[in-house]
N, CA and C of each residue as an Amber inpcrd file, in Angstrom:
protein
   267
 -10.1430000  20.1740000  10.8600000 -10.4340000  19.2810000  11.9390000
 -11.2180000  18.0610000  11.4440000 -12.0920000  18.2710000  10.4630000
 -12.8830000  17.1690000   9.9260000 -11.9990000  16.0890000   9.3150000
 -10.9010000  16.5080000   8.6830000  -9.9790000  15.5560000   8.0760000
  -9.3660000  14.6480000   9.1290000  -8.9720000  15.2140000  10.2520000
  -8.3810000  14.4190000  11.3270000  -9.3870000  13.4200000  11.9020000
 -10.6090000  13.8590000  12.0470000 -11.6580000  12.9840000  12.5780000
 -11.9360000  11.8400000  11.5980000 -12.0310000  12.1720000  10.3090000
 -12.2860000  11.1500000   9.2920000 -11.1540000  10.1280000   9.2540000
  -9.9310000  10.5870000   9.3670000  -8.7640000   9.6870000   9.3520000
  -8.7600000   8.7890000  10.5910000  -9.0980000   9.3430000  11.7330000
  -9.1450000   8.5540000  12.9690000 -10.2240000   7.4740000  12.9000000
 -11.3030000   7.7660000  12.2170000 -12.3930000   6.7940000  12.0820000
 -12.0830000   5.7090000  11.0530000 -11.1450000   5.9860000  10.1680000
 -10.8270000   5.0720000   9.0800000  -9.3060000   4.9140000   8.9540000
  -8.6360000   4.3520000   9.9630000  -7.1740000   4.3090000   9.9500000
  -6.5720000   3.4300000   8.8590000  -7.3230000   2.5020000   8.3330000
  -6.8040000   1.6090000   7.2900000  -7.2070000   2.0540000   5.8880000
  -7.7320000   3.2500000   5.7750000  -8.1040000   3.8380000   4.4810000
  -9.0870000   2.9680000   3.7030000  -9.9340000   2.2470000   4.3990000
 -10.9130000   1.3930000   3.7340000 -10.4450000  -0.0340000   3.5350000
  -9.1800000  -0.2990000   3.8440000  -8.6460000  -1.6540000   3.7150000
  -8.7790000  -2.4110000   5.0220000  -8.1860000  -3.5770000   5.0510000
  -8.1930000  -4.4010000   6.2600000  -6.8980000  -4.1760000   7.0300000
  -6.9300000  -4.2440000   8.3420000  -5.6950000  -4.0820000   9.1100000
  -4.7260000  -5.2300000   8.8370000  -3.4580000  -4.9040000   8.8300000
  -2.4030000  -5.8790000   8.5870000  -1.6780000  -6.0840000   9.8990000
  -1.8160000  -7.2500000  10.4800000  -1.2820000  -7.5210000  11.8150000
  -0.1310000  -8.5190000  11.7520000   0.8930000  -8.1910000  11.0050000
   2.0080000  -9.1120000  10.7970000   3.2700000  -8.7070000  11.5520000
   3.1740000  -7.8300000  12.5180000   4.3460000  -7.3850000  13.2790000
   5.4340000  -6.8000000  12.3880000   5.0250000  -6.1330000  11.3240000
   5.9350000  -5.4710000  10.3870000   6.8760000  -6.4270000   9.6700000
   6.5380000  -7.6920000   9.6100000   7.3280000  -8.6530000   8.8560000
   6.7070000  -8.8160000   7.4780000   7.5710000  -9.0440000   6.4860000
   7.0620000  -9.2350000   5.1340000   6.1990000 -10.4920000   5.0900000
   4.9590000 -10.3540000   4.5970000   4.0850000 -11.5260000   4.5020000
   4.6840000 -12.5890000   3.5750000   4.5120000 -13.8330000   3.9260000
   5.0300000 -14.9350000   3.1090000   4.3780000 -14.9040000   1.7410000
   5.1810000 -15.1910000   0.7150000   4.6650000 -15.2470000  -0.6420000
   4.4820000 -13.8910000  -1.2990000   5.1330000 -12.8480000  -0.7640000
   5.0050000 -11.5090000  -1.3450000   6.3560000 -11.0030000  -1.8380000
   6.2990000 -10.0050000  -2.6960000   7.4990000  -9.2910000  -3.1270000
   7.3880000  -7.8580000  -2.6160000   8.5250000  -7.3060000  -2.2420000
   8.5540000  -5.9370000  -1.7360000   8.6700000  -4.9570000  -2.8980000
   7.9820000  -3.8370000  -2.7950000   8.0560000  -2.7630000  -3.7870000
   8.6770000  -1.5620000  -3.0840000   9.7620000  -1.0410000  -3.6820000
  10.5240000   0.0530000  -3.0870000  10.3520000   1.3270000  -3.9100000
  10.4050000   2.4800000  -3.2610000  10.3240000   3.7430000  -4.0030000
  11.6510000   4.0450000  -4.6960000  11.6040000   4.8640000  -5.7140000
  12.8170000   5.2660000  -6.4190000  13.4800000   6.4710000  -5.7640000
  12.6970000   7.2570000  -5.0210000  13.2080000   8.5020000  -4.4480000
  12.9120000   8.5900000  -2.9580000  13.6400000   9.4830000  -2.3060000
  13.3740000   9.8290000  -0.9080000  12.2390000  10.8410000  -0.8870000
  11.3600000  10.7320000   0.0810000  10.2770000  11.7090000   0.1940000
   9.2420000  11.2820000   1.2130000   8.0740000  11.8530000   1.0920000
   6.9570000  11.5420000   1.9720000   5.7820000  11.0640000   1.1360000
   5.0450000  10.1170000   1.6470000   3.8160000   9.6710000   0.9860000
   2.7870000  10.7720000   1.1960000   2.2890000  11.3200000   0.1020000
   1.3160000  12.4050000   0.1950000  -0.1190000  11.8940000   0.1750000
  -0.3750000  10.8860000  -0.6430000  -1.7580000  10.4560000  -0.8490000
  -1.7460000   9.0330000  -1.3830000  -2.7070000   8.2470000  -0.9890000
  -2.9080000   6.9100000  -1.5490000  -4.3340000   6.8620000  -2.0790000
  -4.4620000   6.6740000  -3.3770000  -5.7750000   6.6270000  -4.0050000
  -6.3190000   5.2000000  -3.8800000  -7.0340000   4.9460000  -2.7990000
  -7.5460000   3.6060000  -2.5240000  -8.6000000   3.1650000  -3.5380000
  -9.3700000   4.0970000  -4.0600000 -10.3860000   3.7530000  -5.0650000
  -9.6970000   3.2480000  -6.3230000  -8.6650000   3.9600000  -6.7770000
  -7.9410000   3.5530000  -7.9790000  -7.2090000   2.2290000  -7.7430000
  -6.5970000   2.0860000  -6.5870000  -5.9020000   0.8470000  -6.2580000
  -6.8780000  -0.3270000  -6.2570000  -8.0430000  -0.1330000  -5.6990000
  -9.0670000  -1.1750000  -5.6740000  -9.5100000  -1.5480000  -7.0870000
  -9.7020000  -0.5490000  -7.9440000 -10.1140000  -0.8120000  -9.3290000
  -9.0310000  -1.5720000 -10.0900000  -7.7480000  -1.2280000  -9.8390000
  -6.6520000  -1.9220000 -10.5130000  -6.6130000  -3.4040000 -10.1370000
  -7.0290000  -3.7080000  -8.9290000  -6.9410000  -5.0770000  -8.4250000
  -8.2690000  -5.8320000  -8.4550000  -9.2940000  -5.2530000  -9.0630000
 -10.6220000  -5.8730000  -9.0730000 -10.5940000  -7.2970000  -9.6080000
  -9.9690000  -7.5180000 -10.7350000  -9.9260000  -8.8460000 -11.3480000
  -8.5540000  -9.4860000 -11.2100000  -7.8020000  -9.0600000 -10.2300000
  -6.4420000  -9.5370000 -10.0100000  -6.4240000 -10.3120000  -8.6930000
  -5.9140000 -11.5280000  -8.6930000  -5.9390000 -12.3280000  -7.4680000
  -4.9190000 -11.9000000  -6.4100000  -4.0580000 -10.9610000  -6.7400000
  -3.0190000 -10.5590000  -5.7870000  -3.5770000  -9.6520000  -4.6990000
  -2.8430000  -9.5770000  -3.5980000  -3.1850000  -8.7030000  -2.4810000
  -2.0750000  -7.6840000  -2.2930000  -2.4360000  -6.4870000  -1.8640000
  -1.4740000  -5.4230000  -1.5830000  -1.4550000  -5.1830000  -0.0860000
  -0.2580000  -5.1530000   0.4710000  -0.0600000  -4.8400000   1.8870000
   0.6720000  -3.5070000   1.9450000  -0.0150000  -2.4580000   2.3410000
   0.6000000  -1.1340000   2.3990000   1.4430000  -1.0130000   3.6580000
   2.6950000  -0.6480000   3.4750000   3.6050000  -0.4470000   4.5930000
   3.6180000   1.0280000   4.9740000   3.6480000   1.8860000   3.9690000
   3.7220000   3.3310000   4.1920000   2.3370000   3.9580000   4.0840000
   1.9970000   4.7460000   5.0530000   0.7290000   5.4780000   5.0800000
   0.9940000   6.9270000   4.6710000  -0.0420000   7.6750000   4.3070000
   0.1650000   9.0960000   4.0210000   0.8610000   9.7760000   5.2050000
   1.8900000  10.5470000   4.8710000   2.6850000  11.2250000   5.8930000
   3.9570000  10.4800000   6.2390000   4.0730000   9.2250000   5.7920000
   5.2640000   8.4260000   6.0930000   6.4580000   8.9080000   5.2880000
   7.6150000   8.9370000   5.9400000   8.8720000   9.2190000   5.2550000
   9.3300000   7.9250000   4.6030000   9.7200000   7.9980000   3.3370000
  10.1590000   6.8080000   2.6130000  11.4910000   7.0790000   1.9290000
  12.2510000   6.0060000   1.7120000  13.4830000   6.0890000   0.9300000
  13.7070000   4.7450000   0.2480000  14.6030000   4.6940000  -0.7470000
  14.7500000   3.4900000  -1.5680000  15.1050000   2.1990000  -0.8310000
  15.5220000   2.2650000   0.4150000  15.8250000   1.0270000   1.1430000
  14.6420000   0.5300000   1.9730000  13.5240000   1.2570000   1.9340000
  12.3340000   0.8910000   2.7120000  11.2070000   0.4670000   1.7770000
  10.6240000  -0.7120000   1.9680000   9.4900000  -1.0850000   1.1180000
   8.2780000  -0.2000000   1.4290000   7.5400000   0.1670000   0.3880000
   6.3150000   0.9470000   0.5850000   5.0880000   0.0430000   0.5520000
   5.2480000  -1.1160000  -0.0740000   4.1660000  -2.0940000  -0.0840000
   4.7220000  -3.4640000  -0.4000000   3.9450000  -4.4670000  -0.0550000
   4.2360000  -5.8450000  -0.4320000   3.1020000  -6.2980000  -1.3320000
   3.4520000  -7.0310000  -2.3610000   2.4690000  -7.4990000  -3.3320000
   2.5230000  -9.0160000  -3.3730000   1.3880000  -9.6520000  -3.1270000
   1.3730000 -11.1140000  -3.1740000   1.5610000 -11.5570000  -4.6130000
   2.1640000 -12.7070000  -4.7580000   2.4060000 -13.2150000  -6.0970000
   1.1620000 -13.9180000  -6.5890000   1.0380000 -13.9750000  -7.8730000
  -0.1280000 -14.5970000  -8.4840000  -0.0880000 -14.3070000  -9.9650000
  -1.0970000 -14.7180000 -10.6320000  -1.1720000 -14.4810000 -12.0700000
  -1.3360000 -12.9890000 -12.3140000  -0.4490000 -12.4260000 -13.1240000
  -0.4930000 -11.0000000 -13.4100000  -1.4470000 -10.7550000 -14.5650000
  -2.4660000  -9.9530000 -14.3270000  -3.4340000  -9.6290000 -15.3710000
  -3.0260000  -8.3420000 -16.0730000  -2.6650000  -7.3510000 -15.3130000
  -2.2840000  -6.0490000 -15.8520000  -0.9760000  -5.6160000 -15.2280000
   0.0760000  -5.4630000 -16.0240000   1.3290000  -4.9360000 -15.4980000
   1.1800000  -3.4270000 -15.3960000   1.2170000  -2.8970000 -14.2020000
   1.1010000  -1.4610000 -13.9770000   2.3010000  -1.0030000 -13.1840000
   2.6980000   0.2120000 -13.4010000   3.8230000   0.7800000 -12.6760000
   3.2880000   1.6090000 -11.5200000   3.7580000   1.3330000 -10.3090000
   3.3750000   2.1150000  -9.1390000   4.3350000   3.2810000  -9.0170000
   3.8140000   4.5100000  -9.0780000   4.6700000   5.6890000  -8.9250000
   4.1180000   6.5760000  -7.8530000
């Protein structure tokens, strides 16, 4: 029960709400999954550390529990100078 309460209190997982009516933000590229499945977990601490010195922004489309497949973007990444090329898996 504590998990549900914590999630309800923090629906954006520590990020900012994205109020774009589910449209791809201008100036971003879509990132698609390779497989069909469900998002189990998003490590926001690790994601934040990866982007600490990176000017790009991440817009998460899929939340934990979301069903995903290769035709659905899981996130949008703003373009900018790439500091570290990392693979999202």
